[in-house]
PDB file of C-alpha atoms in Angstrom:
ATOM      1  CA  MET A   1       8.798  -3.508  13.690  1.00 78.00           C
ATOM      2  CA  SER A   2      11.180  -3.192  10.754  1.00 81.00           C
ATOM      3  CA  ILE A   3      10.660  -0.445   8.192  1.00 86.00           C
ATOM      4  CA  ALA A   4      10.403  -3.243   5.608  1.00 87.00           C
ATOM      5  CA  ASP A   5       7.237  -4.442   7.341  1.00 91.00           C
ATOM      6  CA  TRP A   6       5.313  -1.185   6.889  1.00 93.00           C
ATOM      7  CA  TYR A   7       4.487  -2.133   3.283  1.00 94.00           C
ATOM      8  CA  GLY A   8       3.033  -5.507   4.242  1.00 93.00           C
ATOM      9  CA  THR A   9       1.193  -4.039   7.228  1.00 94.00           C
ATOM     10  CA  LEU A  10      -0.415  -1.237   5.208  1.00 95.00           C
ATOM     11  CA  CYS A  11      -1.342  -3.732   2.472  1.00 94.00           C
ATOM     12  CA  GLU A  12      -2.930  -5.949   5.118  1.00 93.00           C
ATOM     13  CA  LEU A  13      -4.947  -3.036   6.522  1.00 94.00           C
ATOM     14  CA  ALA A  14      -6.060  -2.005   3.026  1.00 95.00           C
ATOM     15  CA  GLY A  15      -6.968  -5.573   2.075  1.00 94.00           C
ATOM     16  CA  VAL A  16      -4.422  -5.631  -0.766  1.00 93.00           C
ATOM     17  CA  ASP A  17      -2.238  -8.594  -1.725  1.00 93.00           C
ATOM     18  CA  VAL A  18       1.419  -8.122  -0.742  1.00 92.00           C
ATOM     19  CA  THR A  19       2.694 -10.246  -3.648  1.00 93.00           C
ATOM     20  CA  ASP A  20       4.510  -8.416  -6.442  1.00 93.00           C
ATOM     21  CA  HIS A  21       2.740 -10.017  -9.414  1.00 94.00           C
ATOM     22  CA  ALA A  22       4.797  -8.052 -11.977  1.00 94.00           C
ATOM     23  CA  ALA A  23       8.009  -9.457 -10.473  1.00 94.00           C
ATOM     24  CA  ALA A  24       6.523 -12.970 -10.459  1.00 94.00           C
ATOM     25  CA  LYS A  25       5.681 -12.622 -14.153  1.00 95.00           C
ATOM     26  CA  ALA A  26       9.163 -11.235 -14.893  1.00 96.00           C
ATOM     27  CA  ASN A  27      10.674 -14.205 -13.029  1.00 95.00           C
ATOM     28  CA  GLU A  28       9.088 -16.581 -15.535  1.00 96.00           C
ATOM     29  CA  TRP A  29      10.995 -14.862 -18.352  1.00 95.00           C
ATOM     30  CA  LEU A  30      14.168 -14.599 -16.268  1.00 95.00           C
ATOM     31  CA  LYS A  31      14.024 -18.301 -15.422  1.00 96.00           C
ATOM     32  CA  ARG A  32      13.589 -19.289 -19.083  1.00 96.00           C
ATOM     33  CA  ASN A  33      16.680 -17.226 -19.952  1.00 96.00           C
ATOM     34  CA  ASN A  34      18.770 -18.581 -17.054  1.00 96.00           C
ATOM     35  CA  LEU A  35      19.016 -15.169 -15.397  1.00 95.00           C
ATOM     36  CA  PRO A  36      18.912 -14.355 -11.673  1.00 94.00           C
ATOM     37  CA  LEU A  37      15.380 -14.152 -10.297  1.00 95.00           C
ATOM     38  CA  LEU A  38      13.820 -11.211  -8.487  1.00 94.00           C
ATOM     39  CA  PRO A  39      13.318 -11.892  -4.780  1.00 93.00           C
ATOM     40  CA  PRO A  40       9.840 -11.884  -3.267  1.00 92.00           C
ATOM     41  CA  VAL A  41       8.668  -8.890  -1.246  1.00 92.00           C
ATOM     42  CA  ASP A  42      10.398  -8.989   2.145  1.00 88.00           C
ATOM     43  CA  SER A  43       7.610  -7.511   4.223  1.00 90.00           C
ATOM     44  CA  VAL A  44       5.728  -9.248   6.999  1.00 89.00           C
ATOM     45  CA  PRO A  45       2.173  -7.982   7.596  1.00 91.00           C
ATOM     46  CA  MET A  46       2.373  -7.119  11.290  1.00 91.00           C
ATOM     47  CA  TRP A  47      -1.110  -5.869  12.168  1.00 92.00           C
ATOM     48  CA  GLY A  48      -2.373  -9.269  13.304  1.00 90.00           C
ATOM     49  CA  PHE A  49       0.784  -9.837  15.331  1.00 90.00           C
ATOM     50  CA  MET A  50       0.466  -6.423  16.986  1.00 88.00           C
ATOM     51  CA  MET A  51      -3.159  -7.089  17.920  1.00 91.00           C
ATOM     52  CA  ASN A  52      -2.207 -10.466  19.438  1.00 90.00           C
ATOM     53  CA  GLY A  53       0.860  -9.128  21.247  1.00 84.00           C
ATOM     54  CA  THR A  54       3.163 -11.476  19.313  1.00 83.00           C
ATOM     55  CA  ASN A  55       6.090 -10.924  16.984  1.00 81.00           C
ATOM     56  CA  GLY A  56       6.054 -11.680  13.252  1.00 84.00           C
ATOM     57  CA  ARG A  57       9.834 -11.452  12.960  1.00 84.00           C
ATOM     58  CA  PRO A  58      11.378 -13.282  15.904  1.00 82.00           C
ATOM     59  CA  THR A  59      14.890 -12.380  14.676  1.00 84.00           C
ATOM     60  CA  LEU A  60      15.861  -9.120  12.985  1.00 83.00           C
ATOM     61  CA  HIS A  61      19.404  -8.467  11.740  1.00 82.00           C
ATOM     62  CA  LEU A  62      20.122  -4.797  12.415  1.00 81.00           C
ATOM     63  CA  SER A  63      23.697  -4.736  11.102  1.00 80.00           C
ATOM     64  CA  GLU A  64      26.803  -6.908  10.859  1.00 81.00           C
ATOM     65  CA  GLN A  65      27.377  -6.254  14.564  1.00 82.00           C
ATOM     66  CA  ALA A  66      23.824  -6.183  15.905  1.00 84.00           C
ATOM     67  CA  ILE A  67      20.886  -8.575  16.011  1.00 87.00           C
ATOM     68  CA  LEU A  68      17.522  -8.247  17.701  1.00 85.00           C
ATOM     69  CA  GLN A  69      15.773 -11.346  18.972  1.00 85.00           C
ATOM     70  CA  TYR A  70      12.917 -10.239  21.172  1.00 75.00           C
ATOM     71  CA  PRO A  71      13.273  -9.455  24.034  1.00 77.00           C
ATOM     72  CA  TYR A  72      17.091  -9.289  23.614  1.00 84.00           C
ATOM     73  CA  LYS A  73      19.466  -7.211  21.496  1.00 84.00           C
ATOM     74  CA  LEU A  74      23.067  -8.360  20.932  1.00 86.00           C
ATOM     75  CA  ILE A  75      25.565  -5.667  19.954  1.00 83.00           C
ATOM     76  CA  VAL A  76      29.260  -6.429  19.418  1.00 82.00           C
ATOM     77  CA  GLY A  77      32.157  -4.427  18.022  1.00 77.00           C
ATOM     78  CA  LYS A  78      32.306  -0.777  17.086  1.00 71.00           C
ATOM     79  CA  GLN A  79      28.988   0.881  16.300  1.00 67.00           C
ATOM     80  CA  THR A  80      29.990   3.488  13.716  1.00 66.00           C
ATOM     81  CA  TYR A  81      26.894   5.674  13.865  1.00 65.00           C
ATOM     82  CA  SER A  82      26.353   5.420  17.626  1.00 67.00           C
ATOM     83  CA  ARG A  83      27.457   8.227  19.869  1.00 63.00           C
ATOM     84  CA  TRP A  84      27.641   8.895  23.591  1.00 62.00           C
ATOM     85  CA  THR A  85      26.122  12.314  24.116  1.00 62.00           C
ATOM     86  CA  GLY A  86      26.743  14.820  26.867  1.00 60.00           C
ATOM     87  CA  GLU A  87      24.166  16.287  29.243  1.00 63.00           C
ATOM     88  CA  LEU A  88      23.384  19.068  26.801  1.00 59.00           C
ATOM     89  CA  PHE A  89      22.715  17.729  23.327  1.00 60.00           C
ATOM     90  CA  PRO A  90      22.837  18.644  20.470  1.00 60.00           C
ATOM     91  CA  ASN A  91      25.938  20.701  21.069  1.00 58.00           C
ATOM     92  CA  CYS A  92      28.282  19.583  18.255  1.00 60.00           C
ATOM     93  CA  SER A  93      30.210  17.376  20.699  1.00 55.00           C
ATOM     94  CA  THR A  94      29.955  14.383  18.371  1.00 56.00           C
ATOM     95  CA  ILE A  95      31.206  15.975  15.139  1.00 58.00           C
ATOM     96  CA  GLY A  96      34.887  15.475  16.029  1.00 61.00           C
ATOM     97  CA  ASP A  97      34.261  11.866  17.054  1.00 57.00           C
ATOM     98  CA  LEU A  98      32.475  11.198  13.774  1.00 56.00           C
ATOM     99  CA  TYR A  99      35.398  12.453  11.691  1.00 60.00           C
ATOM    100  CA  ALA A 100      37.876  10.583  13.918  1.00 62.00           C
ATOM    101  CA  HIS A 101      35.879   7.339  13.417  1.00 57.00           C
ATOM    102  CA  GLN A 102      35.322   7.008  17.125  1.00 57.00           C
ATOM    103  CA  GLY A 103      32.252   5.723  18.856  1.00 53.00           C
ATOM    104  CA  PRO A 104      31.167   3.392  21.593  1.00 52.00           C
ATOM    105  CA  VAL A 105      32.731  -0.051  21.451  1.00 53.00           C
ATOM    106  CA  PHE A 106      30.677  -2.861  22.915  1.00 52.00           C
ATOM    107  CA  GLN A 107      33.295  -5.388  23.908  1.00 54.00           C
ATOM    108  CA  ASP A 108      31.602  -7.169  26.784  1.00 56.00           C
ATOM    109  CA  LEU A 109      28.271  -8.969  26.921  1.00 58.00           C
ATOM    110  CA  LYS A 110      26.535  -9.179  30.275  1.00 59.00           C
ATOM    111  CA  VAL A 111      23.984 -11.943  30.719  1.00 62.00           C
ATOM    112  CA  PHE A 112      22.407 -12.432  34.128  1.00 61.00           C
ATOM    113  CA  ARG A 113      25.379 -10.960  36.049  1.00 63.00           C
ATOM    114  CA  SER A 114      27.827 -13.034  33.985  1.00 66.00           C
ATOM    115  CA  GLN A 115      30.208 -11.022  31.801  1.00 64.00           C
ATOM    116  CA  HIS A 116      31.482 -12.459  28.485  1.00 61.00           C
ATOM    117  CA  ARG A 117      34.221 -10.945  26.310  1.00 61.00           C
ATOM    118  CA  VAL A 118      32.911 -10.740  22.716  1.00 56.00           C
ATOM    119  CA  GLY A 119      34.830  -7.876  21.104  1.00 53.00           C
ATOM    120  CA  GLN A 120      38.245  -6.315  20.923  1.00 51.00           C
ATOM    121  CA  VAL A 121      39.431  -2.919  21.962  1.00 48.00           C
ATOM    122  CA  ALA A 122      41.613  -1.164  19.369  1.00 48.00           C
ATOM    123  CA  GLY A 123      45.251  -2.047  19.902  1.00 50.00           C
ATOM    124  CA  GLU A 124      44.632  -5.402  21.601  1.00 50.00           C
TER     125      GLU A 124
END
């Protein structure tokens, strides 16, 4: 569940409408003045989906290099805020890597024993 969906889920549980009526009213004025419109609330009420064991967001974009489409997650390229940790953690072992802009690089995708090259290693 995305953090964006907590709002819609809590509104659903409380019996409150998820629609931002103030933004809808402002959009009328914005439209008349040829200005960009405010987007609707991007929150999917998930309670019903959780109770049914289904997914309200079949695809969730995690970053420019990662996407989640249940039950799979595709990660390509360098993951800036990801770190490989040692046996004993936290132990400050990742501080140097953070400042050196190092991190795990996911360059190969394995699907059912078949390996596919999807990224590049630095210097290639």
